[in-house]
Every structure is written in structure tokens, then in C-alpha cells.
PDB file of C-alpha atoms in Angstrom:
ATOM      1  CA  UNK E   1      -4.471  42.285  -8.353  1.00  0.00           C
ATOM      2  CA  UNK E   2      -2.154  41.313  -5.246  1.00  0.00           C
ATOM      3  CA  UNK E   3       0.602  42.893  -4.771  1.00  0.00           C
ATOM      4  CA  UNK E   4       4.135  40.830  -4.187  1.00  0.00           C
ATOM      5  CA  UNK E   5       4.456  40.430  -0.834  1.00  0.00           C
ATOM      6  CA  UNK E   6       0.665  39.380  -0.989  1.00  0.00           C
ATOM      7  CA  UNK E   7       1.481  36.994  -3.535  1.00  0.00           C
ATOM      8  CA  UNK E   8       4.046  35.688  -1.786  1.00  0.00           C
ATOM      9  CA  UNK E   9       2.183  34.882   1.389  1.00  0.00           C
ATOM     10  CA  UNK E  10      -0.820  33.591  -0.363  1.00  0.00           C
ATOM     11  CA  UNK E  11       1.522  31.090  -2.043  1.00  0.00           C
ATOM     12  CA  UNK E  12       2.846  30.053   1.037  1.00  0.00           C
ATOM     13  CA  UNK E  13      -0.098  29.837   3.064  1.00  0.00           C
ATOM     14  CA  UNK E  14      -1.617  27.762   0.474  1.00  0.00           C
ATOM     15  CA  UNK E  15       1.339  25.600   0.103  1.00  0.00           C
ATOM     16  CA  UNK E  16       1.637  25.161   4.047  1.00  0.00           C
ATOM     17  CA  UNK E  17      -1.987  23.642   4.281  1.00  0.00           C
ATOM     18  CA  UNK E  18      -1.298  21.475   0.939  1.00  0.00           C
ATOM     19  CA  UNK E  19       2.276  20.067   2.855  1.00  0.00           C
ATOM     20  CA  UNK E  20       0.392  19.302   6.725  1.00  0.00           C
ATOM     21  CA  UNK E  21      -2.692  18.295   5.321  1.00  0.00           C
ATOM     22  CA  UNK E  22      -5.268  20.540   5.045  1.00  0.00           C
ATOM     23  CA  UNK E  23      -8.192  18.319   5.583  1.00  0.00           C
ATOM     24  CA  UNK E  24      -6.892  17.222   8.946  1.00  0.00           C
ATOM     25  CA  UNK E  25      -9.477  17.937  11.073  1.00  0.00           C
ATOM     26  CA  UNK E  26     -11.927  15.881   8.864  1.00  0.00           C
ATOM     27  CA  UNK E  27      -9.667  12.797   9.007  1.00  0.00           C
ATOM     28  CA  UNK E  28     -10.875  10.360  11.458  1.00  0.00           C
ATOM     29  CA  UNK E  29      -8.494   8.168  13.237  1.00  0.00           C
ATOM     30  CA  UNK E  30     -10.181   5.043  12.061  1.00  0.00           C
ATOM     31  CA  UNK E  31      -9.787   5.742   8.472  1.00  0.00           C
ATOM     32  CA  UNK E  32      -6.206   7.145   8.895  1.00  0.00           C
ATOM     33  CA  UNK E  33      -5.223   3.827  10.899  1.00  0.00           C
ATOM     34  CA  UNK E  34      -7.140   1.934   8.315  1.00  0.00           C
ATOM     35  CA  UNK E  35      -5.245   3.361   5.722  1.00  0.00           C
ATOM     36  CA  UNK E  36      -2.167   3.143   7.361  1.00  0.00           C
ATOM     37  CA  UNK E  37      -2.240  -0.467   7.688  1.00  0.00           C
ATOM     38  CA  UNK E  38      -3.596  -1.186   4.191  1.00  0.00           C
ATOM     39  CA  UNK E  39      -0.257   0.654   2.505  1.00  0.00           C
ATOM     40  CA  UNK E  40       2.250  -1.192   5.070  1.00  0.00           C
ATOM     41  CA  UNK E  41       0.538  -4.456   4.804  1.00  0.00           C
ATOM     42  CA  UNK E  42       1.154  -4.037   0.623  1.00  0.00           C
ATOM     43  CA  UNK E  43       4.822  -3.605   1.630  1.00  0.00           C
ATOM     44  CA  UNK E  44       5.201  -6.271   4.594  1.00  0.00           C
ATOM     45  CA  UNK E  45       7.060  -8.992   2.295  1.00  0.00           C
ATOM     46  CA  UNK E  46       9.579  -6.289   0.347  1.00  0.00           C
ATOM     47  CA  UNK E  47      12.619  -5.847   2.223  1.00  0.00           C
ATOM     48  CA  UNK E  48      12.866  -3.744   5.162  1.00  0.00           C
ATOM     49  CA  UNK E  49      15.849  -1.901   4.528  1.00  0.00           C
ATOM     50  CA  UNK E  50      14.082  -0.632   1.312  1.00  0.00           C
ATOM     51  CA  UNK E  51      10.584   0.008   2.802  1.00  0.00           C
ATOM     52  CA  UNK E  52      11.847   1.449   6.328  1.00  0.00           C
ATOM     53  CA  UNK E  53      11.164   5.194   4.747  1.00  0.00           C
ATOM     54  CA  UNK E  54       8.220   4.475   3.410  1.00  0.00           C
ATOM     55  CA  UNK E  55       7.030   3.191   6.465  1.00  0.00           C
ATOM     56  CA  UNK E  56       7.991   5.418   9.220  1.00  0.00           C
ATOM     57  CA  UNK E  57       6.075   8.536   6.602  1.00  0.00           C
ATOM     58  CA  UNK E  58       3.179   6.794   6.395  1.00  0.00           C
ATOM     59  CA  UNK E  59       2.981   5.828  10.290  1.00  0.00           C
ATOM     60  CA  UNK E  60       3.955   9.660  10.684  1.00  0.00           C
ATOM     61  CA  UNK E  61       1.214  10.889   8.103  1.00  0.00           C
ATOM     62  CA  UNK E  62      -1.510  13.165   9.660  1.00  0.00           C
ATOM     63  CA  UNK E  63      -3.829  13.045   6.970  1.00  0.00           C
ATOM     64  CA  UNK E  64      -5.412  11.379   4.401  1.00  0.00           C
ATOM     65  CA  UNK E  65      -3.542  14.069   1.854  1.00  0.00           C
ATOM     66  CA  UNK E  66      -0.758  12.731   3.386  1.00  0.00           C
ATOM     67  CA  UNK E  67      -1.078   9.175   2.986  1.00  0.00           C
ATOM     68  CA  UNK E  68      -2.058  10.209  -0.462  1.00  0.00           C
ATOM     69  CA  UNK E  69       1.468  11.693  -1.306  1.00  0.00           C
ATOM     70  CA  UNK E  70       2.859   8.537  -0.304  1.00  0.00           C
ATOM     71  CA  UNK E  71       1.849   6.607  -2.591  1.00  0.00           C
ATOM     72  CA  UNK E  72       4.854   6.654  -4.795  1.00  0.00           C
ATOM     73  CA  UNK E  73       7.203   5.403  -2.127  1.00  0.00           C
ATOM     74  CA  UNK E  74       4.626   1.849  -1.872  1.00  0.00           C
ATOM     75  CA  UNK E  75       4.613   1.609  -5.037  1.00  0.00           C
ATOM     76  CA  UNK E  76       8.065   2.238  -5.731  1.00  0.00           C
ATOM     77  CA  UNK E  77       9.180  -0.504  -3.091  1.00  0.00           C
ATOM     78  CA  UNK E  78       7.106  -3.000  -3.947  1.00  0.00           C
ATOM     79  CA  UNK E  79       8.209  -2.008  -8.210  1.00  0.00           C
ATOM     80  CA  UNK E  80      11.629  -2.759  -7.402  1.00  0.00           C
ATOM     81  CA  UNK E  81      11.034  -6.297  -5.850  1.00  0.00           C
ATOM     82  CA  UNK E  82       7.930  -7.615  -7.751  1.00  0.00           C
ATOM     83  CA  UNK E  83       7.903  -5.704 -11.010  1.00  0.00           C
ATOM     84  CA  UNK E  84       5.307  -2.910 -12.517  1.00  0.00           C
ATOM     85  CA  UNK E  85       1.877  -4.843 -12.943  1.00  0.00           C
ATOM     86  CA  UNK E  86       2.651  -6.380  -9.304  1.00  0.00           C
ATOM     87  CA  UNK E  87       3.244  -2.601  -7.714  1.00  0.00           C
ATOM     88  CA  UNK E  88       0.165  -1.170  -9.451  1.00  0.00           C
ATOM     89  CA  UNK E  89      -2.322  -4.532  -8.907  1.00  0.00           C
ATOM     90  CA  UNK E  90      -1.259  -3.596  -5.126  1.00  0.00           C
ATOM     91  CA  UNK E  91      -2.019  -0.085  -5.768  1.00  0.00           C
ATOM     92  CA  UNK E  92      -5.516  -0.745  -7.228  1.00  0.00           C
ATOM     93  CA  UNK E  93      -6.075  -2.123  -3.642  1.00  0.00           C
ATOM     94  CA  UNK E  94      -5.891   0.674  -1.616  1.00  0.00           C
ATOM     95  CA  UNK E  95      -6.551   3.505  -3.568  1.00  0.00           C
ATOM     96  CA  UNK E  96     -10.407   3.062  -2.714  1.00  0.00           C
ATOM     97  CA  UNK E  97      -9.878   3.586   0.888  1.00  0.00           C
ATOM     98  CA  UNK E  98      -9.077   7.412  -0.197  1.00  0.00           C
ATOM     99  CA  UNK E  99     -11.522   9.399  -0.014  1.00  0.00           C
ATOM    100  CA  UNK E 100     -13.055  10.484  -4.017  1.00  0.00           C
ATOM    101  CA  UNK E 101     -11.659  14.123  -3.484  1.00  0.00           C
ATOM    102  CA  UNK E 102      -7.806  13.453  -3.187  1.00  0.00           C
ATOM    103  CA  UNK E 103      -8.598  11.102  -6.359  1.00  0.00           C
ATOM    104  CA  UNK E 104      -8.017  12.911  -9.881  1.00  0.00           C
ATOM    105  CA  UNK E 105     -10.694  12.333 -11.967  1.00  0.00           C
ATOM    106  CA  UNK E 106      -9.442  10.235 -15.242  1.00  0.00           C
ATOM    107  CA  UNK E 107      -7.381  11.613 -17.595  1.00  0.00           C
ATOM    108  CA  UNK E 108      -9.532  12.237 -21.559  1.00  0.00           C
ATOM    109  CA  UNK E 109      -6.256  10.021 -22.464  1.00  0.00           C
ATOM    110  CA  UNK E 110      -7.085   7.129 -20.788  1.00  0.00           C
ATOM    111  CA  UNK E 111     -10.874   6.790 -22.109  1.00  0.00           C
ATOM    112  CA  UNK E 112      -9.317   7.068 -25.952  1.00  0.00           C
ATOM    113  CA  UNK E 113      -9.665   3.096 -27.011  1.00  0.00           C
ATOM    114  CA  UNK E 114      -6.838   1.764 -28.561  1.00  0.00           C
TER     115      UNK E 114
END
């Protein structure tokens, strides 16, 4: 069993890698750039003054972890201009650019037929 202070620095060590991107020495800079430009072009015709976060964290996003994390903010811009089904059709087009790790297998919900 650790003891606190172990703990403690085991949490944030594992938290540190999770926040930079722990997998960024396996990300190349093609697929980061490639990525990159998928999730701004999805946000190109939103206004700026709403996507201007969004797009200076992706263009500073080290890894694909990263980029991953981000998705929210895309898809929250382009929610509020075009609607729900518009924000996750545009999300359906990048998410295959991830690589299969950072992508959560499927919930048991979502197989249930209805």
C-alpha cells in the first residue's frame, strides 16, 4: 500500500503526463498538422470571435491526446451556429484521424436496439 505522500505524487505524476500529452514522442508532425487542420477547417465558417479559443488550443496542442481533449470546444462552436446533428455529422469526420487508443470503445448502452 503507498503511503500519502506516495499517493500524492503518483497522482500527480500521472495526471502531469495525462495534461502534456503523454504519447508525445509517438506523435508525428504529419498527423498532428493533419489533425490540426481537419478540426479548424470544421470550424472555418462559424464565427471567429466564437472559435478564436478553440483555435489557438488546437494550433497550440502537442499531442494527439491533446487534440483529443479538444474536441468539445469544435463541437461546441460549430453546436451553437449550426445546431446538434450539424456539430456531431462534423465530428464523425475527424474522429477517424485519432488514433483507435484515445477512442473509447462503445458504450453496452449504445448497442441496446431501441
Amino acid at each position: 500500500m503507498l503511503s500519502a505522500p506516495a499517493y500524492v505524487s503518483t497522482f500527480v505524476s500521472i495526471t502531469r503526463r495525462m495534461v502534456s500529452g503523454a504519447r508525445r514522442g509517438h506523435d508525428s508532425d504529419v498527423v498532428l498538422r493533419e489533425i490540426r487542420t481537419a478540426m479548424v477547417e470544421q470550424v472555418l465558417d462559424c464565427p471567429p470571435a466564437r472559435t478564436r479559443s478553440a483555435r489557438a488550443h488546437i494550433n497550440a496542442a502537442e499531442s494527439t491526446q491533446q487534440l483529443w481533449l479538444l474536441r468539445g470546444e469544435v463541437y461546441q462552436a460549430i453546436s451553437d451556429q449550426f445546431g446538434q446533428h450539424e456539430a456531431e455529422r462534423r465530428m464523425a469526420l475527424i474522429e477517424p484521424l485519432f488514433p483507435q487508443q484515445l477512442r473509447a470503445p462503445r458504450s453496452a448502452f449504445s448497442r441496446v436496439k431501441k
